[in-house]
Coordinates of C-alpha atoms in Angstrom, one line a residue:
M1 CA -63.2 -56.2 -67.2
N2 CA -64.5 -58.8 -69.8
Y3 CA -67.0 -56.7 -71.7
Y4 CA -67.7 -59.5 -74.1
Q5 CA -69.4 -61.5 -71.3
L6 CA -71.8 -58.7 -70.5
S7 CA -75.3 -58.2 -72.2
K8 CA -76.1 -55.0 -74.0
E9 CA -78.1 -53.8 -70.9
E10 CA -75.2 -54.5 -68.7
I11 CA -72.8 -52.7 -71.0
F12 CA -75.1 -49.6 -71.1
K13 CA -75.3 -49.6 -67.3
N14 CA -71.6 -50.2 -66.7
L15 CA -70.5 -47.4 -69.1
N16 CA -73.4 -45.1 -68.1
T17 CA -74.5 -44.7 -71.7
N18 CA -77.4 -45.8 -74.0
S19 CA -78.0 -46.6 -77.7
S20 CA -78.3 -42.9 -78.6
G21 CA -74.7 -42.3 -77.3
L22 CA -73.3 -39.7 -74.9
T23 CA -74.0 -36.0 -74.8
Q24 CA -71.2 -33.7 -76.0
K25 CA -70.7 -32.3 -72.5
E26 CA -70.4 -35.8 -71.0
A27 CA -67.9 -36.8 -73.8
E28 CA -65.7 -33.8 -73.1
T29 CA -65.7 -34.6 -69.4
R30 CA -64.6 -38.2 -70.1
L31 CA -62.0 -37.0 -72.6
R32 CA -60.4 -34.8 -69.9
K33 CA -60.5 -37.7 -67.4
D34 CA -59.3 -40.6 -69.6
G35 CA -57.2 -38.8 -72.1
K36 CA -57.2 -39.0 -76.0
N37 CA -57.7 -42.2 -77.9
I38 CA -54.2 -42.5 -79.0
I39 CA -51.4 -45.1 -78.4
T40 CA -48.5 -43.2 -76.9
N41 CA -45.0 -44.2 -78.0
H42 CA -41.9 -44.1 -75.8
K43 CA -40.6 -40.7 -74.9
K44 CA -39.1 -39.0 -77.9
K45 CA -35.3 -38.3 -77.8
T46 CA -34.3 -34.7 -78.1
R47 CA -32.2 -33.7 -81.1
L48 CA -29.2 -33.1 -78.8
K49 CA -29.5 -36.7 -77.5
K50 CA -29.9 -38.1 -81.0
F51 CA -26.7 -36.2 -82.0
L52 CA -24.8 -37.4 -79.0
N53 CA -25.8 -41.0 -79.7
Q54 CA -23.7 -40.8 -82.8
F55 CA -20.6 -40.9 -80.7
K56 CA -21.6 -44.2 -79.0
N57 CA -19.2 -46.2 -81.1
I58 CA -15.8 -47.8 -80.0
M59 CA -14.0 -46.5 -83.0
I60 CA -15.3 -43.0 -82.5
I61 CA -14.3 -43.2 -78.8
I62 CA -10.8 -44.3 -79.8
L63 CA -10.5 -41.4 -82.3
L64 CA -11.5 -38.9 -79.6
I65 CA -8.9 -40.3 -77.2
T66 CA -6.4 -40.1 -80.1
A67 CA -7.4 -36.5 -80.7
V68 CA -6.8 -35.6 -77.1
I69 CA -3.4 -37.3 -77.1
S70 CA -2.5 -35.7 -80.4
G71 CA -3.4 -32.3 -79.1
A72 CA -1.4 -32.9 -75.9
V73 CA 1.7 -33.9 -78.0
S74 CA 1.3 -30.9 -80.3
K75 CA 1.1 -28.6 -77.3
I76 CA 4.2 -30.1 -75.6
N77 CA 6.2 -29.9 -78.9
K78 CA 4.7 -26.5 -79.8
E79 CA 3.6 -27.9 -83.1
P80 CA 0.5 -27.1 -85.2
Y81 CA -2.7 -29.0 -84.1
T82 CA -3.2 -30.2 -87.7
D83 CA -3.7 -33.9 -86.7
T84 CA -6.0 -33.1 -83.8
I85 CA -8.2 -30.8 -86.0
V86 CA -8.4 -33.4 -88.8
I87 CA -9.5 -36.2 -86.4
L88 CA -12.1 -34.0 -84.7
M89 CA -13.5 -32.9 -88.2
I90 CA -13.8 -36.5 -89.2
V91 CA -15.6 -37.4 -86.0
I92 CA -18.0 -34.5 -86.3
L93 CA -18.6 -35.1 -89.9
N94 CA -19.5 -38.7 -89.1
A95 CA -21.9 -37.6 -86.3
V96 CA -23.5 -35.0 -88.5
L97 CA -24.1 -37.4 -91.4
G98 CA -25.7 -40.0 -89.1
F99 CA -27.8 -37.4 -87.3
I100 CA -29.1 -35.9 -90.6
E101 CA -30.2 -39.3 -92.0
Q102 CA -31.9 -40.3 -88.7
Q103 CA -33.7 -36.9 -88.5
K104 CA -35.0 -37.2 -92.0
A105 CA -36.3 -40.7 -91.3
D106 CA -37.9 -39.6 -88.0
N107 CA -39.6 -36.6 -89.7
A108 CA -41.0 -38.8 -92.5
I109 CA -42.3 -41.3 -90.0
E110 CA -43.9 -38.6 -87.9
K111 CA -45.7 -37.3 -91.0
L112 CA -47.0 -40.8 -91.6
T113 CA -48.2 -41.1 -88.0
N114 CA -50.1 -37.8 -88.3
L115 CA -51.9 -39.1 -91.3
Q116 CA -53.3 -41.9 -89.1
T117 CA -55.8 -39.5 -87.4
K118 CA -59.1 -40.4 -89.1
K119 CA -62.6 -39.2 -89.0
V120 CA -65.1 -41.6 -87.6
K121 CA -68.9 -41.6 -87.3
I122 CA -70.4 -41.8 -83.8
K123 CA -73.7 -41.1 -82.1
R124 CA -73.8 -38.1 -79.8
N125 CA -76.5 -35.7 -78.7
Q126 CA -78.9 -38.2 -80.3
Q127 CA -77.5 -37.6 -83.8
I128 CA -74.8 -39.1 -86.0
M129 CA -71.7 -36.9 -86.2
L130 CA -68.2 -37.1 -87.6
I131 CA -65.2 -36.6 -85.2
N132 CA -61.5 -37.3 -85.1
S133 CA -60.8 -40.8 -83.9
E134 CA -58.5 -39.5 -81.1
E135 CA -61.6 -37.8 -79.5
I136 CA -63.5 -41.0 -78.9
V137 CA -64.3 -41.9 -75.3
K138 CA -65.6 -44.9 -73.4
G139 CA -69.4 -45.0 -73.8
D140 CA -69.5 -43.6 -77.4
V141 CA -71.5 -45.4 -79.9
L142 CA -69.5 -46.2 -83.1
V143 CA -71.3 -46.3 -86.5
L144 CA -69.2 -48.4 -88.8
E145 CA -69.5 -49.8 -92.3
A146 CA -67.4 -51.6 -94.9
G147 CA -64.0 -49.9 -95.4
D148 CA -63.9 -48.3 -91.9
I149 CA -61.0 -48.8 -89.5
V150 CA -62.2 -49.7 -86.0
P151 CA -60.8 -46.8 -83.8
A152 CA -61.3 -48.4 -80.4
D153 CA -62.2 -51.7 -78.6
A154 CA -66.1 -51.9 -78.7
R155 CA -68.9 -54.3 -77.9
I156 CA -71.3 -54.8 -80.8
T157 CA -74.9 -53.7 -80.1
W158 CA -76.3 -54.1 -83.6
E159 CA -74.9 -55.5 -86.8
A160 CA -75.9 -56.5 -90.4
S161 CA -73.8 -59.2 -92.1
L162 CA -70.7 -57.9 -90.3
K163 CA -67.2 -59.2 -91.1
I164 CA -64.0 -57.9 -89.6
D165 CA -60.4 -58.3 -90.9
E166 CA -58.5 -59.0 -87.6
S167 CA -55.2 -60.0 -89.3
T168 CA -53.3 -57.0 -87.8
L169 CA -54.2 -58.2 -84.4
T170 CA -54.6 -62.0 -84.4
G171 CA -52.7 -62.9 -87.7
E172 CA -55.8 -64.6 -89.1
S173 CA -56.1 -63.5 -92.8
I174 CA -59.7 -64.6 -93.3
P175 CA -62.3 -62.0 -92.3
I176 CA -64.1 -63.0 -89.1
E177 CA -68.0 -63.0 -88.9
K178 CA -69.2 -60.9 -85.9
K179 CA -72.5 -61.1 -84.2
E180 CA -74.5 -59.3 -81.5
I181 CA -74.6 -62.3 -79.2
E182 CA -74.2 -63.0 -75.4
I183 CA -71.1 -64.9 -74.4
K184 CA -71.0 -66.2 -70.9
S185 CA -68.0 -68.5 -71.0
T186 CA -64.4 -67.4 -71.1
K187 CA -63.1 -67.0 -74.7
P188 CA -59.7 -66.2 -76.2
L189 CA -59.6 -62.9 -78.1
S190 CA -59.9 -64.5 -81.5
E191 CA -63.3 -66.1 -80.5
R192 CA -65.0 -63.1 -79.0
K193 CA -67.6 -62.8 -81.8
N194 CA -69.4 -59.8 -80.1
M195 CA -66.3 -57.5 -79.9
I196 CA -64.4 -55.4 -82.4
Y197 CA -60.9 -54.2 -81.7
S198 CA -58.9 -51.1 -82.4
G199 CA -56.8 -51.3 -85.6
T200 CA -58.9 -53.9 -87.3
S201 CA -61.1 -53.1 -90.3
V202 CA -64.6 -53.7 -91.5
V203 CA -64.6 -55.6 -94.8
Y204 CA -68.3 -56.3 -95.1
G205 CA -71.6 -55.2 -93.6
K206 CA -72.1 -52.5 -90.9
C207 CA -72.7 -52.2 -87.2
H208 CA -73.2 -50.1 -84.1
A209 CA -70.9 -50.7 -81.1
I210 CA -70.3 -49.2 -77.6
V211 CA -66.7 -48.2 -77.0
C212 CA -65.3 -50.1 -74.0
E213 CA -61.6 -49.2 -74.1
T214 CA -59.6 -46.5 -75.7
G215 CA -56.0 -45.6 -76.3
Q216 CA -53.4 -47.5 -74.3
K217 CA -56.0 -49.8 -72.7
T218 CA -57.1 -51.3 -76.1
E219 CA -55.7 -54.7 -77.1
F220 CA -53.4 -52.9 -79.6
G221 CA -52.3 -50.5 -76.8
K222 CA -51.4 -53.4 -74.6
I223 CA -49.2 -54.8 -77.3
A224 CA -47.5 -51.5 -77.8
E225 CA -46.9 -51.2 -74.0
S226 CA -45.3 -54.7 -73.9
I227 CA -42.8 -53.8 -76.6
K228 CA -41.8 -50.4 -75.4
T229 CA -38.5 -51.5 -74.1
E230 CA -36.1 -51.3 -77.0
T231 CA -33.7 -54.2 -77.6
H232 CA -30.4 -53.1 -79.2
E233 CA -28.9 -55.9 -81.2
I234 CA -25.4 -55.4 -82.7
T235 CA -25.4 -55.7 -86.5
P236 CA -22.7 -57.7 -88.4
L237 CA -21.0 -54.5 -89.5
Q238 CA -20.9 -53.2 -85.9
Q239 CA -19.4 -56.5 -84.8
K240 CA -16.7 -56.3 -87.4
I241 CA -15.9 -52.7 -86.6
T242 CA -15.7 -53.6 -82.9
E243 CA -13.4 -56.5 -83.6
I244 CA -11.2 -54.3 -85.8
S245 CA -11.1 -51.6 -83.1
K246 CA -10.1 -54.0 -80.4
F247 CA -7.5 -55.7 -82.7
L248 CA -6.0 -52.3 -83.6
S249 CA -6.0 -51.3 -80.0
W250 CA -4.0 -54.3 -78.9
I251 CA -1.6 -53.9 -81.8
V252 CA -1.1 -50.2 -80.9
V253 CA -0.6 -51.0 -77.2
I254 CA 1.9 -53.8 -78.0
A255 CA 3.7 -51.6 -80.5
V256 CA 4.0 -48.7 -78.1
I257 CA 5.3 -50.9 -75.3
C258 CA 7.9 -52.4 -77.7
V259 CA 9.0 -49.0 -78.9
F260 CA 9.2 -47.6 -75.3
L261 CA 11.2 -50.6 -74.2
I262 CA 13.6 -50.4 -77.1
G263 CA 14.1 -46.6 -76.5
M264 CA 14.8 -47.3 -72.8
I265 CA 17.3 -50.1 -73.7
K266 CA 19.1 -47.7 -76.1
H267 CA 19.1 -45.1 -73.4
M268 CA 17.1 -42.5 -75.4
P269 CA 15.8 -39.4 -73.6
I270 CA 12.6 -40.4 -71.7
M271 CA 10.6 -37.5 -73.2
E272 CA 11.7 -38.5 -76.7
V273 CA 10.6 -42.1 -76.2
V274 CA 7.2 -41.0 -74.9
M275 CA 6.6 -38.7 -77.8
L276 CA 7.7 -41.4 -80.3
S277 CA 5.3 -43.9 -78.7
I278 CA 2.4 -41.5 -78.7
S279 CA 3.0 -40.5 -82.3
L280 CA 3.1 -44.2 -83.3
A281 CA -0.3 -44.7 -81.5
V282 CA -1.9 -41.7 -83.3
A283 CA -0.5 -42.8 -86.7
A284 CA -1.9 -46.4 -86.3
I285 CA -5.5 -45.3 -85.9
P286 CA -7.5 -45.3 -89.2
E287 CA -9.2 -41.9 -88.7
G288 CA -11.1 -42.1 -92.0
L289 CA -12.8 -45.5 -91.4
P290 CA -15.9 -44.3 -89.5
A291 CA -16.5 -41.5 -92.0
V292 CA -16.2 -43.9 -95.0
V293 CA -18.6 -46.4 -93.4
T294 CA -21.1 -43.6 -92.5
I295 CA -20.9 -42.2 -96.1
M296 CA -21.5 -45.6 -97.6
L297 CA -24.4 -46.3 -95.3
S298 CA -25.9 -42.9 -96.1
M299 CA -25.7 -43.7 -99.8
G300 CA -27.7 -46.9 -99.0
V301 CA -30.3 -44.9 -97.1
T302 CA -30.6 -42.5 -100.0
S303 CA -31.0 -45.4 -102.5
M304 CA -33.7 -47.0 -100.3
S305 CA -35.6 -43.7 -99.9
K306 CA -35.9 -43.5 -103.7
K307 CA -37.7 -46.8 -103.5
Q308 CA -40.2 -45.4 -100.9
A309 CA -38.4 -47.2 -98.0
L310 CA -37.7 -45.3 -94.8
I311 CA -34.6 -46.3 -92.8
R312 CA -34.4 -44.7 -89.3
K313 CA -31.0 -45.9 -88.4
L314 CA -28.0 -46.2 -90.7
N315 CA -27.0 -49.6 -89.4
A316 CA -30.4 -51.0 -90.5
V317 CA -29.2 -50.7 -94.2
E318 CA -26.3 -53.0 -93.6
T319 CA -28.6 -55.5 -91.7
L320 CA -31.1 -55.5 -94.5
G321 CA -28.3 -56.1 -97.0
C322 CA -27.3 -59.2 -95.1
T323 CA -30.8 -60.6 -95.1
Q324 CA -31.1 -63.8 -97.2
V325 CA -34.3 -65.4 -95.8
I326 CA -37.4 -63.8 -94.4
C327 CA -39.6 -66.1 -92.3
T328 CA -43.3 -65.4 -91.8
D329 CA -46.2 -67.1 -90.3
K330 CA -49.1 -68.7 -92.3
T331 CA -50.6 -65.2 -93.1
G332 CA -47.5 -63.9 -94.8
T333 CA -48.3 -60.4 -93.5
L334 CA -45.0 -59.1 -94.7
T335 CA -46.2 -59.3 -98.3
Q336 CA -49.8 -59.2 -99.5
N337 CA -51.4 -61.1 -96.6
K338 CA -51.2 -64.1 -98.9
M339 CA -48.8 -67.0 -99.3
T340 CA -48.5 -69.6 -102.1
V341 CA -46.6 -72.9 -101.9
V342 CA -44.1 -72.9 -104.7
E343 CA -42.0 -75.9 -103.6
S344 CA -42.3 -78.7 -100.9
S345 CA -39.9 -81.2 -99.4
T346 CA -40.7 -84.4 -97.5
S347 CA -38.6 -86.7 -95.3
D348 CA -37.9 -89.0 -98.3

């Protein structure tokens, strides 16, 4: 529904509320029906799943296959399982290091998310009260002033010199003047002067506004919903490791075939040729490579954490290290919401 096209009276009637706000009983009923005013993220992965994800790497898979073959060879020859144990220890160490770093980042991010729960002023039971932003429901009357973060999408019913910073939503760095006016024509989001949106902030003036949408149904919630599907892009380091793994795999296969054929031509015992070929394959795999890469990336994560930067996935450190140019729009929101021309070039 386009709430910005409704008059104040129509808003009150549609949301079954009034300028004095809801009663506490009615608010609790609506909270149970509509849910909390929070934007839900995708389902969290369990710790076990996070740990198992550390093994989704072609080099790790090759090492695991190598460990199985090495174990089989050791059993047949009745030899110690030294190579098998070493390879498995390296694989497990690699997984543990990656898991620990990801868990540390996830915990820190979760703490930051918990800090986002803010107290907001609303009208309920015909009085102004302070509640958690997640307890806001449709029909509540927000009481906002300069410095407040807008907790939900709302239609302005009264304002005094109100200006809203909508850069987080529209990208426009200049505060937008808002008015309690009626709009009958269809307008894009950035031109709806009688609406305020979740996640934006009041930079000047004050206002009262009726909450129209909460949680996932807000404009911010719709954006979050649209980007829920994760896109996994391979980093340059992952590409190189994959290329090395494939190259080594082909070299090993060719070498094993050559050794097997030479053994057969020289009429060596078949079992001896098989064991020699398998031993060659195991020896050719660089068992320490994944662990070395993980340790180096972990050092990068630690270095970044000392500079107050959280890295959730180890590979992101390498991707960040490859970055040479950062492109932003006119608002430059990756920096201070300001951009300055320092050099210009023309066609001549």
